[in-house]
Tab-separated table of C-alpha atoms in Angstrom:
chain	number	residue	atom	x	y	z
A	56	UNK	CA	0.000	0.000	0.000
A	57	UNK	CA	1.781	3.103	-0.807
A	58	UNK	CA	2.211	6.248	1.294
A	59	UNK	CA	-0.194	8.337	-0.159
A	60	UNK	CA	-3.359	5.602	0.425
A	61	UNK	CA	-2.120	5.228	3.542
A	62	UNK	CA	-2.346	9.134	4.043
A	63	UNK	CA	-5.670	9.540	2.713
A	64	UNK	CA	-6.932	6.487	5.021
A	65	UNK	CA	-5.986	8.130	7.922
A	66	UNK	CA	-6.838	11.839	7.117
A	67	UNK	CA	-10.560	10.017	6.041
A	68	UNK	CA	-10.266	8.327	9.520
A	69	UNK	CA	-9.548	10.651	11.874
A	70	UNK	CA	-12.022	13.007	10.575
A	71	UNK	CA	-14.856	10.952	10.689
A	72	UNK	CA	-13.656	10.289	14.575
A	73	UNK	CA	-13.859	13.756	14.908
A	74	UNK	CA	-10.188	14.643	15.835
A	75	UNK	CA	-9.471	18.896	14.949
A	76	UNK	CA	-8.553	19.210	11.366
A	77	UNK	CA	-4.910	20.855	11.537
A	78	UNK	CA	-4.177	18.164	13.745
A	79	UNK	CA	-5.868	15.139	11.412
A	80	UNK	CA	-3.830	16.158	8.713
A	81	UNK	CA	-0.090	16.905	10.762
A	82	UNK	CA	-1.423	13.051	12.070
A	83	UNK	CA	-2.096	11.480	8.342
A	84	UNK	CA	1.138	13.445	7.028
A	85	UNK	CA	3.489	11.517	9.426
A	86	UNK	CA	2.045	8.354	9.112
A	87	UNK	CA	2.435	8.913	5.168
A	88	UNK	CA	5.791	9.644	6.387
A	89	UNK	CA	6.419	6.591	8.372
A	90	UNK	CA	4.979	4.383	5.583
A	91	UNK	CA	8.082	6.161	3.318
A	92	UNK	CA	10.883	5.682	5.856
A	93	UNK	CA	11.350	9.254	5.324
A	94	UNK	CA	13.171	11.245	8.454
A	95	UNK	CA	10.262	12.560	10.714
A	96	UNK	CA	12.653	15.421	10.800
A	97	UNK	CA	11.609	16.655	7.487
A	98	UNK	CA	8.213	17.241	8.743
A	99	UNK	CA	9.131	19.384	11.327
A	100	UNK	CA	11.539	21.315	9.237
A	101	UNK	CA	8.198	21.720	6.866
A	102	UNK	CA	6.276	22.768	9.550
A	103	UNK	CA	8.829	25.489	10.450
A	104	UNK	CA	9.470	27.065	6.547
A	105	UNK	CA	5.837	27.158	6.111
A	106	UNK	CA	5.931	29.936	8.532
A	107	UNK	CA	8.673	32.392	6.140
A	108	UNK	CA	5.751	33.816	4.204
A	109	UNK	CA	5.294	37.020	3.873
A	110	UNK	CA	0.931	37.079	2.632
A	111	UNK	CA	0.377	34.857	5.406
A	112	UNK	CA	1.341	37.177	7.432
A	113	UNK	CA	-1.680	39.122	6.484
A	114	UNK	CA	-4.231	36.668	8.391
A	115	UNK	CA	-3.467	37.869	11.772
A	116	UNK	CA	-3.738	41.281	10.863
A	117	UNK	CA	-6.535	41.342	9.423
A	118	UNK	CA	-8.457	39.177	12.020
A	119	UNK	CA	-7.372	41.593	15.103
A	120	UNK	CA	-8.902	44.381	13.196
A	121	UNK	CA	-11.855	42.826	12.886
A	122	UNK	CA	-12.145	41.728	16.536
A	123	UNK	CA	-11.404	45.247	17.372
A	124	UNK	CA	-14.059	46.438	15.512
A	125	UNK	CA	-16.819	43.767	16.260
A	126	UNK	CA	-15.881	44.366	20.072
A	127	UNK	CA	-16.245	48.293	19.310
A	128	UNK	CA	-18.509	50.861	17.872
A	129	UNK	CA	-17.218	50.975	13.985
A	130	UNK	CA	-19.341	47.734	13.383
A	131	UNK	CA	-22.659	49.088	15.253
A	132	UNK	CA	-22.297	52.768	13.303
A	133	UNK	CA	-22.455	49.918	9.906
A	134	UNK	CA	-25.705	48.534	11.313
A	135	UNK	CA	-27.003	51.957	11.875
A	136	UNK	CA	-26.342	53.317	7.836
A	137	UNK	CA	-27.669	50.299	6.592
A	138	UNK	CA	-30.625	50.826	8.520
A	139	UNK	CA	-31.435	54.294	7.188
A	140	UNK	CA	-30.707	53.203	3.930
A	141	UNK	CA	-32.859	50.172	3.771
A	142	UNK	CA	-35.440	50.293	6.050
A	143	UNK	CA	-38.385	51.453	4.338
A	144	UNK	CA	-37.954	47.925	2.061
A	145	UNK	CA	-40.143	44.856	2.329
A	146	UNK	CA	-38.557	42.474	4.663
A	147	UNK	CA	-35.647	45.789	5.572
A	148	UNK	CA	-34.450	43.978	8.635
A	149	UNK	CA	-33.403	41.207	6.417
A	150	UNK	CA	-31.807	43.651	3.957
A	151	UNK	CA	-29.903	45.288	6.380
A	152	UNK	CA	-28.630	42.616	7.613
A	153	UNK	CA	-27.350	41.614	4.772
A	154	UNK	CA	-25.849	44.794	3.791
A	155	UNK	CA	-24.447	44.938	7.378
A	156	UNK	CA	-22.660	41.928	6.818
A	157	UNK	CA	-21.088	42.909	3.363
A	158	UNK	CA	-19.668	45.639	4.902
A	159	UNK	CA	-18.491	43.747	8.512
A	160	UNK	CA	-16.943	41.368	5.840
A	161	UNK	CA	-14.375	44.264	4.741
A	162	UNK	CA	-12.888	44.423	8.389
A	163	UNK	CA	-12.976	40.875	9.308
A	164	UNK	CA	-12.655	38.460	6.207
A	165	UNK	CA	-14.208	35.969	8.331
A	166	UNK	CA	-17.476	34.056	7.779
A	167	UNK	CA	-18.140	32.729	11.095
A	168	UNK	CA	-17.251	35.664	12.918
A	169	UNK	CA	-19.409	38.160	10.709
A	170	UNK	CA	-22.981	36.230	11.946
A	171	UNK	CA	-21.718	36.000	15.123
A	172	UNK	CA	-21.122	39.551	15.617
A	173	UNK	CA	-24.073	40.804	13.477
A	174	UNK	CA	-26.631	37.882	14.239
A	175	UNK	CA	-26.313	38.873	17.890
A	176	UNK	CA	-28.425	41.684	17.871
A	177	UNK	CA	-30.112	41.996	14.167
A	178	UNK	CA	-31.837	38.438	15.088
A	179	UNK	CA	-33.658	39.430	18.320
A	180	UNK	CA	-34.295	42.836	16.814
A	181	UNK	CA	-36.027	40.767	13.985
A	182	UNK	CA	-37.945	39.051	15.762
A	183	UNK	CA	-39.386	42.426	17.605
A	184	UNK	CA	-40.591	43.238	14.135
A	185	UNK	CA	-42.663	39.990	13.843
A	186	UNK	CA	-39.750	38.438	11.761
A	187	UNK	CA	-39.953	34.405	12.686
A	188	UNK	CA	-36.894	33.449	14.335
A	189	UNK	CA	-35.964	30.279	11.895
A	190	UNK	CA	-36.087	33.179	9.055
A	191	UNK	CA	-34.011	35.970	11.192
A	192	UNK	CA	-31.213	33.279	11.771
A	193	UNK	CA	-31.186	32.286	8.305
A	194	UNK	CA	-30.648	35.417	6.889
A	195	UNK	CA	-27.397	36.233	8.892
A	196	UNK	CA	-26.404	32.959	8.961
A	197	UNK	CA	-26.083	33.002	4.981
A	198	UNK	CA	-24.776	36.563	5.191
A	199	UNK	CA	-21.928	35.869	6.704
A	200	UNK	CA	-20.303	33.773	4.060
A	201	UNK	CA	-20.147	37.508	2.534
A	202	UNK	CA	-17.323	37.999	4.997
A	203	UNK	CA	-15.209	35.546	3.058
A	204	UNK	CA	-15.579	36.967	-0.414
A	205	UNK	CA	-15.417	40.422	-0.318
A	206	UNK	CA	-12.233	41.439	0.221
A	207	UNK	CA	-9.779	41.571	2.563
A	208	UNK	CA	-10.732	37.355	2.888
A	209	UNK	CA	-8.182	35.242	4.857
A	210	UNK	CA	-9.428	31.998	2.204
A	211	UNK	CA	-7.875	33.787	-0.741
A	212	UNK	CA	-5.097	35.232	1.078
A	213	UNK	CA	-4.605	31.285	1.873
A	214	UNK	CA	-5.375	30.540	-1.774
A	215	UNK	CA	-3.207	32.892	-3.402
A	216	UNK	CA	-0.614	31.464	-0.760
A	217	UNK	CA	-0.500	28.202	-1.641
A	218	UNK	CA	-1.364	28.242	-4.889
A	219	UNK	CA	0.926	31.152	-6.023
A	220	UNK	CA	-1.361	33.103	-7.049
A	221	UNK	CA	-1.228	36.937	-6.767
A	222	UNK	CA	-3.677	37.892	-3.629
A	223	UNK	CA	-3.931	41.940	-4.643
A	224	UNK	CA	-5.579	40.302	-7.838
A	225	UNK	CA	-7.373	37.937	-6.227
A	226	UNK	CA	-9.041	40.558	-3.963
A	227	UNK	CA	-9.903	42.404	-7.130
A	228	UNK	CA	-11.393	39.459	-8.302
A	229	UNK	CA	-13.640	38.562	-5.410
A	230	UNK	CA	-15.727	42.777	-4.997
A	231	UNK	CA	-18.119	41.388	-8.470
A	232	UNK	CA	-18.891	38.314	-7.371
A	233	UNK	CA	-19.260	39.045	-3.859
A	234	UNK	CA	-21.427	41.918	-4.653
A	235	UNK	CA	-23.574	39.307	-6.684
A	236	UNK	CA	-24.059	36.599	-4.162
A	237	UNK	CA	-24.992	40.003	-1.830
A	238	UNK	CA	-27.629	41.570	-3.954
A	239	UNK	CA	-29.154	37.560	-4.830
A	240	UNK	CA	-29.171	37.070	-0.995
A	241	UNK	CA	-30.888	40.362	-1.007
A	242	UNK	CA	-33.903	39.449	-3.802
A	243	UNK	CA	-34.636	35.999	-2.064
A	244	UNK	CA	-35.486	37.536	1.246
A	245	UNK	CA	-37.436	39.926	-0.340
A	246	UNK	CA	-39.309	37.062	-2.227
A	247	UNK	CA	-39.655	35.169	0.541
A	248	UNK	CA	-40.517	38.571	3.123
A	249	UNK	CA	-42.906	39.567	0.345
A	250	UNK	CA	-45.016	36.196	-0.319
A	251	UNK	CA	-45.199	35.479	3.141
A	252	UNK	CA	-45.803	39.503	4.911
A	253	UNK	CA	-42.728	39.719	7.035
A	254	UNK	CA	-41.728	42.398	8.735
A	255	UNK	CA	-42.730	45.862	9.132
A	256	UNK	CA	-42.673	48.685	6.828
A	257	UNK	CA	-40.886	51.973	8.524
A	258	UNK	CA	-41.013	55.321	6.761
A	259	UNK	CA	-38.201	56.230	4.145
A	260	UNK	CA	-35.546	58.195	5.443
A	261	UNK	CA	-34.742	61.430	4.040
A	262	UNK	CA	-31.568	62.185	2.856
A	263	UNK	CA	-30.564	64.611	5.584
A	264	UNK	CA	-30.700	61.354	7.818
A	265	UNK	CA	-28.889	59.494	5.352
A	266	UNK	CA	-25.949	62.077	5.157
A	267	UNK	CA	-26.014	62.433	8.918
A	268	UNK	CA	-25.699	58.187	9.615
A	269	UNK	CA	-22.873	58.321	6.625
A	270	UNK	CA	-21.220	61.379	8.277
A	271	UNK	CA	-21.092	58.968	11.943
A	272	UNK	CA	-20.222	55.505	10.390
A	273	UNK	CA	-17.508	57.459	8.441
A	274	UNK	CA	-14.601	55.839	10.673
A	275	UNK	CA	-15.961	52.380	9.721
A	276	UNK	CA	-16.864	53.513	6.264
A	277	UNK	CA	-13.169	54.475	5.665
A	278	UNK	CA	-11.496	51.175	6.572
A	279	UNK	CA	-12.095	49.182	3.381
A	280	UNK	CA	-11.634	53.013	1.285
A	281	UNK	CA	-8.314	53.018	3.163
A	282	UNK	CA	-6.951	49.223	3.087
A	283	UNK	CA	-7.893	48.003	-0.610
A	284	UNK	CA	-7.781	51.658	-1.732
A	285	UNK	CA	-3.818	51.085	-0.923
A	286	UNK	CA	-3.818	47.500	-2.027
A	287	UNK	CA	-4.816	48.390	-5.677
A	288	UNK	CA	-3.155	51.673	-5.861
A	289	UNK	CA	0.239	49.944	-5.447
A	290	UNK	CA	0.982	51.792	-1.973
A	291	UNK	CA	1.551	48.598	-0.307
A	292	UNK	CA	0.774	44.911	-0.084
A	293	UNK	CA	-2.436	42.979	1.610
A	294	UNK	CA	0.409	42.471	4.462
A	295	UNK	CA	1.218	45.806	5.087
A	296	UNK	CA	-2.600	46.713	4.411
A	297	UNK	CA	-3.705	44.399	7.042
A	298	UNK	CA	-0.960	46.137	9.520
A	299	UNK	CA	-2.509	49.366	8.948
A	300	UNK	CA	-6.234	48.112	9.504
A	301	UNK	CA	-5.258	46.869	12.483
A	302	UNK	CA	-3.454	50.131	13.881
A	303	UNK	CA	-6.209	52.408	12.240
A	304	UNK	CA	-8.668	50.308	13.591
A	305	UNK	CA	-6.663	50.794	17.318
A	306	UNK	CA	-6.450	54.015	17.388
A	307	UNK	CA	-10.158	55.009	16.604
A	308	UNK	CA	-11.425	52.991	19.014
A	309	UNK	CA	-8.895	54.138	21.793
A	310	UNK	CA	-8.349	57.741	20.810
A	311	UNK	CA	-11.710	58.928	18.748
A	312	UNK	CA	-14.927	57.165	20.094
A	313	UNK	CA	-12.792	55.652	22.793
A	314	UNK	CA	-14.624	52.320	23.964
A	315	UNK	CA	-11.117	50.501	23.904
A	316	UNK	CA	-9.478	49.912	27.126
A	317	UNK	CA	-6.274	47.939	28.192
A	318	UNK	CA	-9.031	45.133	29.582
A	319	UNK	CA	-11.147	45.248	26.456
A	320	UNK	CA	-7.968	44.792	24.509
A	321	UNK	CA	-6.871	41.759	26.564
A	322	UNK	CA	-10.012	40.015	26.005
A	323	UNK	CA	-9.561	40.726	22.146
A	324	UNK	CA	-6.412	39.691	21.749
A	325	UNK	CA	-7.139	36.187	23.795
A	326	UNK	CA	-9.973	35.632	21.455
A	327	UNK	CA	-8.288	36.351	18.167
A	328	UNK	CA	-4.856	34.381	19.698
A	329	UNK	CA	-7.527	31.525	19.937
A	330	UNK	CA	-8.714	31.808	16.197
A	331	UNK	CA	-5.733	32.029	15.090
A	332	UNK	CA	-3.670	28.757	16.463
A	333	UNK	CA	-6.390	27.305	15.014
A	334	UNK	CA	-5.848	28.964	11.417
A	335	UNK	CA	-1.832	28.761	11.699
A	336	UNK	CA	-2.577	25.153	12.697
A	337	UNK	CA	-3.791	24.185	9.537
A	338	UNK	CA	-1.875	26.093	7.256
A	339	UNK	CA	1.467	24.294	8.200
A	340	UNK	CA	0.252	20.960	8.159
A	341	UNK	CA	-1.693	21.238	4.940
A	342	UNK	CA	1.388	22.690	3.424
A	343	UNK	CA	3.504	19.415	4.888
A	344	UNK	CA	0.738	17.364	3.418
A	345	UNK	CA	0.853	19.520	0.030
A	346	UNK	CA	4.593	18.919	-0.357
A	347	UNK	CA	4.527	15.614	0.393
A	348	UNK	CA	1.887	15.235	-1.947
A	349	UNK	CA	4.154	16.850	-5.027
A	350	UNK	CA	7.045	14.864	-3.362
A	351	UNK	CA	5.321	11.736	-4.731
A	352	UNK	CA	3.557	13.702	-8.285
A	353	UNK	CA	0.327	13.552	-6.888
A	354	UNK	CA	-0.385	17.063	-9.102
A	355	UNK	CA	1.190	15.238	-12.232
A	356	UNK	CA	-1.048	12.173	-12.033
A	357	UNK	CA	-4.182	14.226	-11.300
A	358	UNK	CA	-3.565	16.352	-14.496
A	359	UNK	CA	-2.460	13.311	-16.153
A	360	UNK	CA	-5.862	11.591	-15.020
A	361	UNK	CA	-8.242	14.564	-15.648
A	362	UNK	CA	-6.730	15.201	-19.043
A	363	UNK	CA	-7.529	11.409	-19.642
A	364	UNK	CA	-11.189	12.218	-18.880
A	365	UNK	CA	-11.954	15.193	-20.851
A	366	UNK	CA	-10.558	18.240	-22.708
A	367	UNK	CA	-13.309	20.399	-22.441
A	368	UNK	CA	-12.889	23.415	-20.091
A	369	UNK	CA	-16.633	23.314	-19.242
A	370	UNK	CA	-16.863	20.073	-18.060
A	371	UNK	CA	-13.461	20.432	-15.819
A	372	UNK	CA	-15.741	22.899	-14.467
A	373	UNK	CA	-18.213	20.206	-13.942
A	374	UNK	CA	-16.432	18.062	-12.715
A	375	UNK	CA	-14.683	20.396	-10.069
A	376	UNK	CA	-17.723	21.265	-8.882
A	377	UNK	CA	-18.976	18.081	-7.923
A	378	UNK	CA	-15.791	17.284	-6.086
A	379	UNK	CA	-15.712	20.299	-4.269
A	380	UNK	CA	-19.182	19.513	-3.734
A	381	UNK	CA	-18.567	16.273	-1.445
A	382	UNK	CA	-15.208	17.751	-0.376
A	383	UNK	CA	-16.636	20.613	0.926
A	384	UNK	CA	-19.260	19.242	2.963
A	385	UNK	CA	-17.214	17.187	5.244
A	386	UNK	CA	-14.278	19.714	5.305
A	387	UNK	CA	-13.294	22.890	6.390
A	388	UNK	CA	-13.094	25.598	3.638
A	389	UNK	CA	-9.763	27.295	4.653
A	390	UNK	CA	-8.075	22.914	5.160
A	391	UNK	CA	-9.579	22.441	1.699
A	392	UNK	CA	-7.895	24.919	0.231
A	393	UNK	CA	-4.402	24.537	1.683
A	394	UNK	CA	-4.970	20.905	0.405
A	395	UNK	CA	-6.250	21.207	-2.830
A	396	UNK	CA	-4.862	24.466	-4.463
A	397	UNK	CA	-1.377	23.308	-4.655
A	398	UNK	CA	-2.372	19.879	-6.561
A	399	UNK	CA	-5.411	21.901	-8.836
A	400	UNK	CA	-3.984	25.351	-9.993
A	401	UNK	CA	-1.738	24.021	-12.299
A	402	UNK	CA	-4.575	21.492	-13.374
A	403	UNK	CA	-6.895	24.486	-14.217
A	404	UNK	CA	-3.825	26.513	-16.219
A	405	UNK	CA	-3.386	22.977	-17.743
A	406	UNK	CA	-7.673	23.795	-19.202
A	407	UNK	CA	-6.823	27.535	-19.735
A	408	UNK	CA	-8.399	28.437	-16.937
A	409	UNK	CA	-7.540	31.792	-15.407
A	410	UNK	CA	-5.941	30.744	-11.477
A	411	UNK	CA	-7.906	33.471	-10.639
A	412	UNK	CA	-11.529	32.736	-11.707
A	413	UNK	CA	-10.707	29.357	-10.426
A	414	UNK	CA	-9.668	30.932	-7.303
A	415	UNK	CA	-13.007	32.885	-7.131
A	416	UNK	CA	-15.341	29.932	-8.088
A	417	UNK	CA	-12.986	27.603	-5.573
A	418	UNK	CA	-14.014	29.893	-2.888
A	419	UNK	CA	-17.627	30.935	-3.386
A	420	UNK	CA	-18.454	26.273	-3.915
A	421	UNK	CA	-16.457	26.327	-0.640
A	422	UNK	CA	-18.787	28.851	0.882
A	423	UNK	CA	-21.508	26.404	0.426
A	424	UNK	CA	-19.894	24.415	3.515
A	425	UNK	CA	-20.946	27.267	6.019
A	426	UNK	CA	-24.422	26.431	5.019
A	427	UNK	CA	-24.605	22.639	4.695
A	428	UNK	CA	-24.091	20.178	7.775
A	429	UNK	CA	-22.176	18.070	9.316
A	430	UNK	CA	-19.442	21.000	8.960
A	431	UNK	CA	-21.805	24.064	8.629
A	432	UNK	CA	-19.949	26.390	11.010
A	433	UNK	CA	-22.319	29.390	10.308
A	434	UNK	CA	-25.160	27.098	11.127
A	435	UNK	CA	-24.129	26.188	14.792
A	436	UNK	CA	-23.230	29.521	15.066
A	437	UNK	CA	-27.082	30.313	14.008
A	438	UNK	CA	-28.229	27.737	15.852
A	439	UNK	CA	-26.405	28.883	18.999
A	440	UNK	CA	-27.603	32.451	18.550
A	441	UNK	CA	-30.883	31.645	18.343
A	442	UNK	CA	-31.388	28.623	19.928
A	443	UNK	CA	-33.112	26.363	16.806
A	444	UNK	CA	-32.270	22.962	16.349
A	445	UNK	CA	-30.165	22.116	13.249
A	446	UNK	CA	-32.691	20.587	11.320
A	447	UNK	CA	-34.831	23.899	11.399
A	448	UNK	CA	-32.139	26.115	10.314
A	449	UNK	CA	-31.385	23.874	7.757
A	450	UNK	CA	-34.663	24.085	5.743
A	451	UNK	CA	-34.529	27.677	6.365
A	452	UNK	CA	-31.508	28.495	4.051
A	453	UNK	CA	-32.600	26.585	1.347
A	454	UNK	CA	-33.737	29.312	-0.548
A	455	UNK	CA	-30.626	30.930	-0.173
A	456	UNK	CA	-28.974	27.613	-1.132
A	457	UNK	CA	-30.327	27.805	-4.368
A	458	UNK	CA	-29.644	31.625	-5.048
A	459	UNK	CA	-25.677	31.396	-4.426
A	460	UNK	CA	-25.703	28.366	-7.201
A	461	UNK	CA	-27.519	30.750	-9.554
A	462	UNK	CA	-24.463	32.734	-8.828
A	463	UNK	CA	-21.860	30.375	-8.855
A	464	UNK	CA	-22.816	28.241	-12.414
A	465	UNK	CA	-22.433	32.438	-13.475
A	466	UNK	CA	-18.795	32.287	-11.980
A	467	UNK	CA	-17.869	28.800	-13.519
A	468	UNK	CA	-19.035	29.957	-17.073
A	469	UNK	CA	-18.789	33.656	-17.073
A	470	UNK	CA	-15.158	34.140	-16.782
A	471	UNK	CA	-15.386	38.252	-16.878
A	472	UNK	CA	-17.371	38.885	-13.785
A	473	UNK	CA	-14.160	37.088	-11.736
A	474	UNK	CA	-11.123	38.970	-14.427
A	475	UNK	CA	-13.594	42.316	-15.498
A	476	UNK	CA	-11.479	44.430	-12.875
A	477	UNK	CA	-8.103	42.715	-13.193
């Protein structure tokens, strides 16, 4: 039995047992390792050099900014423009929470972390408007996989990592479609708000209100102006971009509306220390795993085998999206990635298939796994928000299911609404 069945076996294994993912895979690795003869120095040596990259050093950044602002008042002056914007719609609650999370998705880049920040209050103050709870957790449930594609997103920083991809275009890549799988989100809940009578209509705001909530959420307003504005100018890299998020993001909150204090900043720290072993922990064992993997040509014989398949483009595109499909409902999104993008980006160049629309449509399939059990982070987050067993919450993003596949046979197909702003 060679090494690389015998690393499969046991990554299969030990996630079906339940063990952490980063550690499953460091496990499977070594015992690939062990089945080789190979010196279980090397892995350790691996684990180590994985760590000299300069992108990846963007991920910690960018999460402590967003902790600072979700533990702050930048994310709450977000809730309160969207509200003056959209609530005179059908179903406006929804809509704003939607639009809430698009923009909480600038500072975090987190899809877990965006419903549980927003979901905390916009679901009990949906409810108050006669909103029924299983719909109110839906909706930011699904919204927060918003904080994964729009830009700055720590699965395409991890994608552009490991795949060698360029991140500043992959950012660029991800504002179209993002702003797609947004505004579909948006139209199903008003379908769904309208056919049923949810919610409650409030009075349009006038434009002097507008202009005044725009003029107060203008600190939180200018943090994705500032850090992609920089990006795509050329002033300096998603790294440095994500260092100056976090210290613009510092000194608002201590020095302007000053709601930061030394134990408010221990407590954020601790939590986004905690998300982040967790992150780092996967990263260096999938990229053991992934150089093991070319070690032993697992990327020639998948090209080899793919290419034996088919030569059509479109149904590579098929195909990829039914194994992402089982992949990535028993896996995490960000493992998946670290896994797969080493061993599939020269696959998809091998089709003539931008990296980066194959990036974007990598990501956005991946999304799907927030939604769909047994992984379905966003739903136990939903679920512990709100209280609703799984099964519920399940039905109740169906709908919304169905809308970001809409979207995403658009990515796999449409090539320009990934490359239009490249």
């Amino acid at each position: 039995m060679s090494s690389v069945v015998v690393l499969f076996l046991v990554l299969a294994a030990l996630i079906v047992v339940g063990v952490p993912i980063g550690v499953a895979i460091g496990l499977a690795t070594l015992a690939g390792l062990v089945t080789d003869g190979m010196p279980v120095m090397w892995f350790t040596q691996k684990l180590f050099n994985t760590f000299d990259s300069f992108p990846l050093m963007a991920v910690p950044f960018f999460l402590f900014a967003g902790d600072i602002m979700a533990h702050g008042t930048l994310s709450k002056s977000l809730l309160d423009l969207c509200r003056v914007f959209a609530g005179h719609l059908r179903g406006g609650l929804a809509q704003i929470s939607t639009l809430t999370c698009l923009f909480y998705g600038t500072l975090c880049g987190s899809a877990p972390a965006t419903p549980a920040a927003i979901g905390g209050f916009m679901i009990p103050a949906m409810e108050e408007e006669k909103y029924p709870r299983s719909f109110a957790t839906a909706v930011n449930s699904v919204s927060g996989v918003l904080g994964v594609m729009i830009p700055p997103s720590v699965p395409l920083i991890l994608y552009g990592a490991s795949g060698m991809v360029s991140i500043t275009d992959l950012f660029l890549a991800g504002v179209i479609p993002g702003l797609l799988v947004c505004a579909a989100f948006m139209v199903t809940s008003c379908i769904i708000c309208r056919r049923n009578g949810y919610g409650v209509i409030h009075e349009k705001s006038s434009w002097k209100i507008r202009i005044k909530a725009l003029w107060e959420a203008k600190y939180a307003v200018m943090v994705p102006i500032i850090v992609l504005g920089f990006i795509y100018a050329g002033i300096c890299t998603p790294t440095e971009a994500g260092a100056i998020a976090c210290g613009y993001a510092l000194f608002v909150e201590t020095f302007v509306t000053r709601s930061m204090n030394l134990r408010l900043l221990y407590r954020i720290m601790s939590s986004s220390l905690h998300t982040l072993s967790m992150i780092f922990l996967m990263i260096i064992t999938a990229g053991a795993m992934g150089t093991f993997l070319q070690l032993h040509s697992m990327d020639r014989f998948i090209i080899d085998f793919v290419h034996s398949m088919t030569s059509s483009p479109a149904v590579f595109m098929a195909m990829m999206l039914v194994l992402f499909f089982i992949i990535g409902t028993f896996m995490d999104c960000a493992a998946t990635i670290l896994i797969l993008a080493p061993l599939l980006v020269p696959l998809a160049k091998s089709f003539g298939i931008h990296p980066v629309q194959f990036g974007i449509f990598m990501l956005v399939r991946l999304s799907l796994g927030f939604l769909t059990p047994p992984v379905g982070v966003n739903l136990f987050v939903g679920c512990s928000l709100s209280g609703l067993p799984l099964m519920v919450l399940s039905r109740a993003v169906y709908p919304y299911i169905l809308a970001m596949v809409v979207v995403l046979l658009c990515i796999m197909y449409i090539p320009a609404i990934s490359l239009f702003l490249l």
